[in-house]
Amino acid sequence: MLNRKKVILDVDTGSDDAVAIMLAIRSEELEILGITVTWGNRPVDNCVENTLRVLDLMGRDIPVYKGCPQPMVRYLTRQRNAALDKDGISANIGGQEVTVHPAYLDLPPAVLRAQESHACTFLVETLRNAKEKVTLIPVGPLTNIGMALRMAPEIKENIEEIVLMGGAVGMGNITASAEANFYHDPEAAKIVLDSGIPCRVIGLNATHSAELTLEDAETLKSLGTPAGQFAGELVESRIRALKAMGTGNGVSDAIHDAVAVACAACPEIILDMKRQRCDIDINGGAADGQLIADTRIGYEADETVTTQIVYKVDKKQFFDLLCRRLSEK
Ligand code: RIB
Ligand code: CA
């Protein structure tokens, strides 16, 4: 009998979040206790609706909880977003909106409804009362997780691991130095990485090592399942939107959040992971939200360091996994 990992996803659905949710649902290694939703790619209400639409598509009634509508403290300092020259997910091109993350995913309006409880209440109560440790898989800004840890620090005793999509070493996407999830709520990211909870950081280095192509998108569509069709459409639309916005090569793109779920379900796809001391810049300057990994000789991390950064995954194994699981009827 497979010893399934109890998990809670935290999402800002989002095109790659949608692929991640579908993959998580089809991964028998994972038992999804609930899905918490944060603001991020879009306002939190959009992300809730999009998450519910994906669950309708998959025919799964997993409890969904609406979370925080904005970052913990970032918006309190007006000039803090000065480094942001564009949001990087949408543009108006020739009068047409082009976007990596549609305000509403191209699926029927959701039939399912979110739960009444706030996401942070669900996280605190579920983790406080957990009989078995739970793995968190956050793939958006870490606001809900950071808030829950501030509300009830003792919950960390029942968290097995946090496998998160965020950060990058030596690269950025929302700014030259920072990845979007960390940039959107640097303080929450710092609370999580400083918590002492084992964290596996699936950053842009890892996700871009497993980019999917337009050809891969066609392969997904050819699986003959609603999940494969929708995932293929999302991959293709991301590649074309980034090209149209001048920030993509028009051939391939990283499906960030799905890589994080794949690493949680099947860690054997990981080719390069390093235990490293991490910090996050929260000073609001040009490096705001940057993940800082200590690579100095003489500062090698020992077992007391709880953060591991994934730098590379096996793209073929990732894609084969995605296709096998989304091909299931
Ligand atoms: O930088 C990529 C991350 O930001 C992904 O999680 C994407 O969905 C956005 O949230
Ligand atoms: Ca996301």
mmCIF file of C-alpha atoms and ligand atoms in Angstrom:
data_model
loop_
_atom_site.group_PDB
_atom_site.id
_atom_site.type_symbol
_atom_site.label_atom_id
_atom_site.label_comp_id
_atom_site.label_asym_id
_atom_site.label_seq_id
_atom_site.Cartn_x
_atom_site.Cartn_y
_atom_site.Cartn_z
ATOM 1 C CA MET A 1 0.000 0.000 0.000
ATOM 2 C CA LEU A 2 1.497 3.322 -1.070
ATOM 3 C CA ASN A 3 2.334 5.532 1.897
ATOM 4 C CA ARG A 4 0.704 8.700 0.548
ATOM 5 C CA LYS A 5 2.077 12.105 1.566
ATOM 6 C CA LYS A 6 -0.601 14.330 3.146
ATOM 7 C CA VAL A 7 -0.340 17.708 1.416
ATOM 8 C CA ILE A 8 -1.917 21.147 1.319
ATOM 9 C CA LEU A 9 -1.480 23.143 -1.896
ATOM 10 C CA ASP A 10 -1.342 26.956 -1.704
ATOM 11 C CA VAL A 11 -2.001 28.513 -5.103
ATOM 12 C CA ASP A 12 -2.545 31.779 -6.981
ATOM 13 C CA THR A 13 -4.266 30.166 -9.978
ATOM 14 C CA GLY A 14 -2.744 31.190 -12.625
ATOM 15 C CA SER A 15 -1.978 29.147 -15.698
ATOM 16 C CA ASP A 16 0.940 27.149 -14.289
ATOM 17 C CA ASP A 17 -0.893 26.759 -10.971
ATOM 18 C CA ALA A 18 -3.705 25.095 -12.933
ATOM 19 C CA VAL A 19 -1.306 22.534 -14.429
ATOM 20 C CA ALA A 20 0.176 21.994 -10.961
ATOM 21 C CA ILE A 21 -3.263 21.342 -9.438
ATOM 22 C CA MET A 22 -4.134 18.823 -12.191
ATOM 23 C CA LEU A 23 -0.801 17.038 -11.724
ATOM 24 C CA ALA A 24 -1.213 16.952 -7.933
ATOM 25 C CA ILE A 25 -4.709 15.465 -8.277
ATOM 26 C CA ARG A 26 -3.348 12.744 -10.562
ATOM 27 C CA SER A 27 -0.333 11.977 -8.348
ATOM 28 C CA GLU A 28 -1.185 8.970 -6.193
ATOM 29 C CA GLU A 29 1.794 9.754 -3.970
ATOM 30 C CA LEU A 30 -0.111 12.810 -2.700
ATOM 31 C CA GLU A 31 -3.262 12.978 -0.554
ATOM 32 C CA ILE A 32 -4.555 16.543 -0.922
ATOM 33 C CA LEU A 33 -6.177 17.647 2.359
ATOM 34 C CA GLY A 34 -7.191 21.023 0.957
ATOM 35 C CA ILE A 35 -6.207 23.868 -1.341
ATOM 36 C CA THR A 36 -5.622 27.352 0.078
ATOM 37 C CA VAL A 37 -5.695 30.289 -2.298
ATOM 38 C CA THR A 38 -3.638 33.453 -2.130
ATOM 39 C CA TRP A 39 -3.604 36.705 -4.090
ATOM 40 C CA GLY A 40 -0.771 36.883 -6.609
ATOM 41 C CA ASN A 41 -1.093 36.377 -10.342
ATOM 42 C CA ARG A 42 -4.554 37.875 -10.059
ATOM 43 C CA PRO A 43 -6.765 39.183 -7.212
ATOM 44 C CA VAL A 44 -7.598 36.438 -4.727
ATOM 45 C CA ASP A 45 -11.248 36.122 -5.834
ATOM 46 C CA ASN A 46 -10.127 35.414 -9.404
ATOM 47 C CA CYS A 47 -7.637 32.854 -8.109
ATOM 48 C CA VAL A 48 -10.391 31.143 -6.076
ATOM 49 C CA GLU A 49 -12.738 30.996 -9.086
ATOM 50 C CA ASN A 50 -9.952 29.673 -11.313
ATOM 51 C CA THR A 51 -9.025 27.020 -8.757
ATOM 52 C CA LEU A 52 -12.655 25.872 -8.510
ATOM 53 C CA ARG A 53 -12.946 25.759 -12.312
ATOM 54 C CA VAL A 54 -9.940 23.422 -12.483
ATOM 55 C CA LEU A 55 -11.458 21.152 -9.804
ATOM 56 C CA ASP A 56 -14.721 21.055 -11.771
ATOM 57 C CA LEU A 57 -12.747 20.043 -14.876
ATOM 58 C CA MET A 58 -11.021 17.281 -12.904
ATOM 59 C CA GLY A 59 -14.247 16.140 -11.251
ATOM 60 C CA ARG A 60 -12.742 16.498 -7.793
ATOM 61 C CA ASP A 61 -14.415 18.241 -4.838
ATOM 62 C CA ILE A 62 -11.329 19.093 -2.803
ATOM 63 C CA PRO A 63 -11.995 21.774 -0.148
ATOM 64 C CA VAL A 64 -10.823 25.217 -1.290
ATOM 65 C CA TYR A 65 -10.178 28.080 1.130
ATOM 66 C CA LYS A 66 -9.888 31.752 0.219
ATOM 67 C CA GLY A 67 -6.837 33.439 1.772
ATOM 68 C CA CYS A 68 -5.137 36.795 1.994
ATOM 69 C CA PRO A 69 -5.952 39.492 -0.585
ATOM 70 C CA GLN A 70 -2.581 41.255 -0.352
ATOM 71 C CA PRO A 71 0.936 40.866 1.048
ATOM 72 C CA MET A 72 1.723 41.111 4.760
ATOM 73 C CA VAL A 73 3.410 44.542 4.752
ATOM 74 C CA ARG A 74 4.810 45.281 1.301
ATOM 75 C CA TYR A 75 2.101 47.746 0.254
ATOM 76 C CA LEU A 76 2.603 49.871 3.374
ATOM 77 C CA THR A 77 5.625 51.559 1.737
ATOM 78 C CA ARG A 78 4.462 53.234 -1.449
ATOM 79 C CA GLN A 79 7.796 53.495 -3.237
ATOM 80 C CA ARG A 80 8.505 49.798 -2.743
ATOM 81 C CA ASN A 81 7.209 48.801 -6.174
ATOM 82 C CA ALA A 82 9.402 51.362 -7.928
ATOM 83 C CA ALA A 83 11.702 48.558 -9.157
ATOM 84 C CA LEU A 84 8.755 47.066 -11.001
ATOM 85 C CA ASP A 85 8.717 48.402 -14.544
ATOM 86 C CA LYS A 86 5.873 46.107 -15.679
ATOM 87 C CA ASP A 87 3.909 43.279 -14.128
ATOM 88 C CA GLY A 88 5.235 40.842 -16.708
ATOM 89 C CA ILE A 89 2.038 38.866 -17.013
ATOM 90 C CA SER A 90 -0.177 40.999 -19.252
ATOM 91 C CA ALA A 91 0.097 43.597 -22.009
ATOM 92 C CA ASN A 92 -2.210 45.363 -24.410
ATOM 93 C CA ILE A 93 -0.938 44.618 -27.882
ATOM 94 C CA GLY A 94 -2.794 46.163 -30.803
ATOM 95 C CA GLY A 95 -5.846 46.636 -28.617
ATOM 96 C CA GLN A 96 -5.828 42.989 -27.543
ATOM 97 C CA GLU A 97 -4.984 41.895 -23.977
ATOM 98 C CA VAL A 98 -2.230 39.322 -24.047
ATOM 99 C CA THR A 99 -1.649 37.519 -20.755
ATOM 100 C CA VAL A 100 0.236 34.661 -19.152
ATOM 101 C CA HIS A 101 -2.458 34.429 -16.447
ATOM 102 C CA PRO A 102 -6.025 35.096 -17.635
ATOM 103 C CA ALA A 103 -8.274 36.914 -15.177
ATOM 104 C CA TYR A 104 -10.543 33.868 -15.605
ATOM 105 C CA LEU A 105 -9.288 30.562 -17.009
ATOM 106 C CA ASP A 106 -10.979 29.474 -20.248
ATOM 107 C CA LEU A 107 -13.248 26.950 -18.484
ATOM 108 C CA PRO A 108 -16.953 27.070 -17.578
ATOM 109 C CA PRO A 109 -17.855 29.156 -14.520
ATOM 110 C CA ALA A 110 -17.263 27.155 -11.373
ATOM 111 C CA VAL A 111 -20.053 25.013 -9.939
ATOM 112 C CA LEU A 112 -18.070 24.168 -6.810
ATOM 113 C CA ARG A 113 -17.923 26.750 -4.012
ATOM 114 C CA ALA A 114 -15.122 27.662 -1.607
ATOM 115 C CA GLN A 115 -15.384 26.796 2.090
ATOM 116 C CA GLU A 116 -16.462 29.437 4.597
ATOM 117 C CA SER A 117 -13.271 29.328 6.720
ATOM 118 C CA HIS A 118 -10.344 31.590 5.888
ATOM 119 C CA ALA A 119 -7.313 29.816 4.420
ATOM 120 C CA CYS A 120 -5.141 30.745 7.394
ATOM 121 C CA THR A 121 -7.732 29.344 9.817
ATOM 122 C CA PHE A 122 -7.796 26.099 7.834
ATOM 123 C CA LEU A 123 -3.986 25.917 7.853
ATOM 124 C CA VAL A 124 -3.724 26.560 11.614
ATOM 125 C CA GLU A 125 -6.554 24.212 12.636
ATOM 126 C CA THR A 126 -5.528 21.400 10.263
ATOM 127 C CA LEU A 127 -1.860 21.548 11.237
ATOM 128 C CA ARG A 128 -2.569 21.934 14.974
ATOM 129 C CA ASN A 129 -4.719 18.794 14.942
ATOM 130 C CA ALA A 130 -2.743 16.759 12.394
ATOM 131 C CA LYS A 131 -2.193 13.142 13.449
ATOM 132 C CA GLU A 132 0.485 12.800 10.745
ATOM 133 C CA LYS A 133 2.883 15.498 9.568
ATOM 134 C CA VAL A 134 1.700 17.438 6.502
ATOM 135 C CA THR A 135 3.721 18.662 3.502
ATOM 136 C CA LEU A 136 2.889 22.154 2.246
ATOM 137 C CA ILE A 137 3.244 22.889 -1.479
ATOM 138 C CA PRO A 138 2.947 26.678 -1.910
ATOM 139 C CA VAL A 139 3.236 27.914 -5.499
ATOM 140 C CA GLY A 140 2.300 31.582 -5.128
ATOM 141 C CA PRO A 141 3.277 34.436 -2.813
ATOM 142 C CA LEU A 142 3.800 32.980 0.678
ATOM 143 C CA THR A 143 1.388 35.354 2.432
ATOM 144 C CA ASN A 144 -1.020 32.655 3.727
ATOM 145 C CA ILE A 145 1.829 30.475 4.997
ATOM 146 C CA GLY A 146 3.669 33.373 6.615
ATOM 147 C CA MET A 147 0.485 34.596 8.306
ATOM 148 C CA ALA A 148 -0.379 31.107 9.595
ATOM 149 C CA LEU A 149 3.116 30.748 11.072
ATOM 150 C CA ARG A 150 2.723 34.126 12.799
ATOM 151 C CA MET A 151 -0.772 33.204 14.079
ATOM 152 C CA ALA A 152 0.327 29.840 15.512
ATOM 153 C CA PRO A 153 4.089 29.163 15.449
ATOM 154 C CA GLU A 154 3.519 25.741 17.007
ATOM 155 C CA ILE A 155 2.056 24.428 13.738
ATOM 156 C CA LYS A 156 5.576 24.009 12.400
ATOM 157 C CA GLU A 157 5.901 20.870 14.557
ATOM 158 C CA ASN A 158 3.337 19.188 12.297
ATOM 159 C CA ILE A 159 4.809 20.317 8.977
ATOM 160 C CA GLU A 160 6.907 17.587 7.374
ATOM 161 C CA GLU A 161 8.372 19.849 4.702
ATOM 162 C CA ILE A 162 7.570 22.857 2.563
ATOM 163 C CA VAL A 163 8.162 22.236 -1.150
ATOM 164 C CA LEU A 164 7.709 25.679 -2.612
ATOM 165 C CA MET A 165 7.922 27.295 -6.026
ATOM 166 C CA GLY A 166 9.821 30.533 -5.560
ATOM 167 C CA GLY A 167 13.104 32.335 -5.703
ATOM 168 C CA ALA A 168 16.095 32.024 -8.003
ATOM 169 C CA VAL A 169 19.869 32.261 -7.727
ATOM 170 C CA GLY A 170 21.516 34.667 -10.154
ATOM 171 C CA MET A 171 18.348 35.363 -12.130
ATOM 172 C CA GLY A 172 14.910 36.928 -11.843
ATOM 173 C CA ASN A 173 11.648 37.278 -13.726
ATOM 174 C CA ILE A 174 9.568 40.063 -12.171
ATOM 175 C CA THR A 175 12.752 42.117 -11.684
ATOM 176 C CA ALA A 176 16.353 41.519 -12.693
ATOM 177 C CA SER A 177 17.075 40.124 -9.233
ATOM 178 C CA ALA A 178 13.864 38.557 -7.911
ATOM 179 C CA GLU A 179 11.342 35.853 -8.754
ATOM 180 C CA ALA A 180 7.651 36.862 -8.632
ATOM 181 C CA ASN A 181 6.404 34.803 -5.662
ATOM 182 C CA PHE A 182 9.220 36.010 -3.409
ATOM 183 C CA TYR A 183 9.039 39.569 -4.761
ATOM 184 C CA HIS A 184 5.296 39.819 -4.112
ATOM 185 C CA ASP A 185 5.722 39.087 -0.397
ATOM 186 C CA PRO A 186 9.382 39.082 0.682
ATOM 187 C CA GLU A 187 8.552 39.226 4.394
ATOM 188 C CA ALA A 188 6.341 36.141 4.157
ATOM 189 C CA ALA A 189 9.074 34.333 2.220
ATOM 190 C CA LYS A 190 11.608 35.271 4.907
ATOM 191 C CA ILE A 191 9.306 34.027 7.690
ATOM 192 C CA VAL A 192 8.995 30.686 5.887
ATOM 193 C CA LEU A 193 12.689 30.221 5.072
ATOM 194 C CA ASP A 194 13.739 31.346 8.588
ATOM 195 C CA SER A 195 11.150 29.091 10.287
ATOM 196 C CA GLY A 196 13.433 26.075 10.681
ATOM 197 C CA ILE A 197 10.907 23.950 8.767
ATOM 198 C CA PRO A 198 12.658 21.840 6.090
ATOM 199 C CA CYS A 199 12.179 23.803 2.866
ATOM 200 C CA ARG A 200 12.862 22.614 -0.648
ATOM 201 C CA VAL A 201 13.107 25.724 -2.832
ATOM 202 C CA ILE A 202 12.094 25.035 -6.447
ATOM 203 C CA GLY A 203 13.230 28.276 -8.051
ATOM 204 C CA LEU A 204 13.589 29.560 -11.580
ATOM 205 C CA ASN A 205 16.913 27.751 -12.013
ATOM 206 C CA ALA A 206 15.037 24.437 -11.644
ATOM 207 C CA THR A 207 11.854 25.358 -13.490
ATOM 208 C CA HIS A 208 13.698 26.729 -16.507
ATOM 209 C CA SER A 209 15.761 23.529 -16.664
ATOM 210 C CA ALA A 210 12.519 21.755 -17.617
ATOM 211 C CA GLU A 211 10.864 24.150 -20.071
ATOM 212 C CA LEU A 212 8.058 22.756 -22.225
ATOM 213 C CA THR A 213 7.863 23.513 -25.949
ATOM 214 C CA LEU A 214 5.042 24.131 -28.427
ATOM 215 C CA GLU A 215 5.603 20.529 -29.533
ATOM 216 C CA ASP A 216 5.137 19.357 -25.933
ATOM 217 C CA ALA A 217 1.913 21.366 -25.842
ATOM 218 C CA GLU A 218 0.657 19.425 -28.890
ATOM 219 C CA THR A 219 1.641 16.153 -27.212
ATOM 220 C CA LEU A 220 -0.408 17.103 -24.154
ATOM 221 C CA LYS A 221 -3.410 17.940 -26.328
ATOM 222 C CA SER A 222 -3.036 14.574 -28.125
ATOM 223 C CA LEU A 223 -3.449 12.671 -24.842
ATOM 224 C CA GLY A 224 -7.196 12.708 -25.509
ATOM 225 C CA THR A 225 -8.201 13.788 -22.017
ATOM 226 C CA PRO A 226 -9.710 17.063 -20.777
ATOM 227 C CA ALA A 227 -6.717 17.532 -18.461
ATOM 228 C CA GLY A 228 -4.211 16.951 -21.255
ATOM 229 C CA GLN A 229 -6.115 19.227 -23.628
ATOM 230 C CA PHE A 230 -6.332 22.054 -21.091
ATOM 231 C CA ALA A 231 -2.701 21.700 -20.002
ATOM 232 C CA GLY A 232 -1.606 21.820 -23.661
ATOM 233 C CA GLU A 233 -3.662 24.955 -24.243
ATOM 234 C CA LEU A 234 -2.141 26.606 -21.166
ATOM 235 C CA VAL A 235 1.424 25.755 -22.194
ATOM 236 C CA GLU A 236 0.831 27.065 -25.715
ATOM 237 C CA SER A 237 -0.881 30.263 -24.541
ATOM 238 C CA ARG A 238 1.952 31.041 -22.127
ATOM 239 C CA ILE A 239 4.604 30.628 -24.835
ATOM 240 C CA ARG A 240 2.664 32.803 -27.305
ATOM 241 C CA ALA A 241 1.834 35.499 -24.719
ATOM 242 C CA LEU A 242 5.437 35.849 -23.563
ATOM 243 C CA LYS A 243 6.604 36.081 -27.191
ATOM 244 C CA ALA A 244 4.004 38.770 -27.924
ATOM 245 C CA MET A 245 5.123 40.710 -24.836
ATOM 246 C CA GLY A 246 8.739 40.454 -25.944
ATOM 247 C CA THR A 247 9.780 38.500 -22.841
ATOM 248 C CA GLY A 248 9.748 34.990 -24.280
ATOM 249 C CA ASN A 249 11.500 33.058 -27.044
ATOM 250 C CA GLY A 250 8.239 31.923 -28.683
ATOM 251 C CA VAL A 251 9.356 28.290 -28.520
ATOM 252 C CA SER A 252 9.303 27.171 -24.887
ATOM 253 C CA ASP A 253 8.459 28.242 -21.349
ATOM 254 C CA ALA A 254 8.780 27.022 -17.761
ATOM 255 C CA ILE A 255 5.600 25.639 -16.189
ATOM 256 C CA HIS A 256 6.957 26.616 -12.795
ATOM 257 C CA ASP A 257 4.335 25.343 -10.359
ATOM 258 C CA ALA A 258 3.960 21.948 -12.040
ATOM 259 C CA VAL A 259 7.706 21.386 -11.579
ATOM 260 C CA ALA A 260 7.318 22.027 -7.845
ATOM 261 C CA VAL A 261 4.475 19.494 -7.571
ATOM 262 C CA ALA A 262 6.487 16.973 -9.589
ATOM 263 C CA CYS A 263 9.441 17.421 -7.203
ATOM 264 C CA ALA A 264 7.130 16.811 -4.229
ATOM 265 C CA ALA A 265 5.525 13.720 -5.772
ATOM 266 C CA CYS A 266 8.587 12.235 -7.480
ATOM 267 C CA PRO A 267 11.824 13.681 -6.059
ATOM 268 C CA GLU A 268 13.805 11.332 -8.298
ATOM 269 C CA ILE A 269 13.424 13.884 -11.110
ATOM 270 C CA ILE A 270 15.735 16.232 -9.199
ATOM 271 C CA LEU A 271 19.235 16.266 -10.723
ATOM 272 C CA ASP A 272 20.892 19.023 -8.680
ATOM 273 C CA MET A 273 19.929 20.176 -5.178
ATOM 274 C CA LYS A 274 22.167 21.946 -2.643
ATOM 275 C CA ARG A 275 21.702 22.493 1.080
ATOM 276 C CA GLN A 276 22.475 26.203 1.437
ATOM 277 C CA ARG A 277 21.924 29.009 3.922
ATOM 278 C CA CYS A 278 19.276 31.299 2.439
ATOM 279 C CA ASP A 279 18.108 34.805 3.082
ATOM 280 C CA ILE A 280 15.649 37.151 1.385
ATOM 281 C CA ASP A 281 16.223 40.849 0.719
ATOM 282 C CA ILE A 282 13.362 42.787 2.359
ATOM 283 C CA ASN A 283 14.908 46.235 2.063
ATOM 284 C CA GLY A 284 12.818 47.519 -0.784
ATOM 285 C CA GLY A 285 15.645 48.438 -3.108
ATOM 286 C CA ALA A 286 16.715 47.081 -6.493
ATOM 287 C CA ALA A 287 17.205 43.611 -4.942
ATOM 288 C CA ASP A 288 13.871 43.593 -3.098
ATOM 289 C CA GLY A 289 12.637 40.000 -2.728
ATOM 290 C CA GLN A 290 15.878 38.488 -3.984
ATOM 291 C CA LEU A 291 16.797 35.015 -2.730
ATOM 292 C CA ILE A 292 20.333 35.089 -1.374
ATOM 293 C CA ALA A 293 22.099 31.708 -1.241
ATOM 294 C CA ASP A 294 25.370 31.559 0.695
ATOM 295 C CA THR A 295 27.880 29.934 -1.662
ATOM 296 C CA ARG A 296 31.043 31.056 0.140
ATOM 297 C CA ILE A 297 33.830 28.569 0.839
ATOM 298 C CA GLY A 298 33.948 28.062 4.574
ATOM 299 C CA TYR A 299 30.210 28.640 4.893
ATOM 300 C CA GLU A 300 29.087 25.267 3.578
ATOM 301 C CA ALA A 301 25.750 24.276 5.105
ATOM 302 C CA ASP A 302 25.636 21.517 7.716
ATOM 303 C CA GLU A 303 22.550 19.484 8.651
ATOM 304 C CA THR A 304 21.297 22.297 10.897
ATOM 305 C CA VAL A 305 20.551 24.329 7.763
ATOM 306 C CA THR A 306 16.947 23.557 6.797
ATOM 307 C CA THR A 307 16.859 25.043 3.286
ATOM 308 C CA GLN A 308 17.730 23.135 0.113
ATOM 309 C CA ILE A 309 17.692 24.784 -3.282
ATOM 310 C CA VAL A 310 16.846 22.699 -6.361
ATOM 311 C CA TYR A 311 18.856 23.905 -9.344
ATOM 312 C CA LYS A 312 18.041 21.331 -12.010
ATOM 313 C CA VAL A 313 15.465 18.660 -12.760
ATOM 314 C CA ASP A 314 15.307 16.019 -15.525
ATOM 315 C CA LYS A 315 13.065 17.587 -18.159
ATOM 316 C CA LYS A 316 12.308 14.299 -19.928
ATOM 317 C CA GLN A 317 11.325 12.569 -16.678
ATOM 318 C CA PHE A 318 9.197 15.603 -15.708
ATOM 319 C CA PHE A 319 7.353 15.685 -19.029
ATOM 320 C CA ASP A 320 6.896 11.905 -19.199
ATOM 321 C CA LEU A 321 5.434 12.057 -15.680
ATOM 322 C CA LEU A 322 3.098 14.894 -16.636
ATOM 323 C CA CYS A 323 1.893 13.093 -19.767
ATOM 324 C CA ARG A 324 1.379 9.746 -18.023
ATOM 325 C CA ARG A 325 -0.661 11.301 -15.275
ATOM 326 C CA LEU A 326 -2.742 13.639 -17.399
ATOM 327 C CA SER A 327 -3.497 10.831 -19.834
ATOM 328 C CA GLU A 328 -5.436 8.912 -17.184
ATOM 329 C CA LYS A 329 -9.137 9.054 -17.979
HETATM 330 O O1 RIB B 1 7.659 33.189 -10.889
HETATM 331 C C1 RIB B 1 6.740 32.176 -11.205
HETATM 332 C C2 RIB B 1 5.662 32.084 -10.180
HETATM 333 O O2 RIB B 1 4.921 33.296 -10.129
HETATM 334 C C3 RIB B 1 4.620 30.996 -10.494
HETATM 335 O O3 RIB B 1 4.124 30.476 -9.301
HETATM 336 C C4 RIB B 1 3.545 31.742 -11.210
HETATM 337 O O4 RIB B 1 2.264 31.113 -11.082
HETATM 338 C C5 RIB B 1 3.552 33.030 -10.462
HETATM 339 O O5 RIB B 1 2.792 32.854 -9.274
HETATM 340 CA CA CA B 2 1.716 30.403 -8.952
#
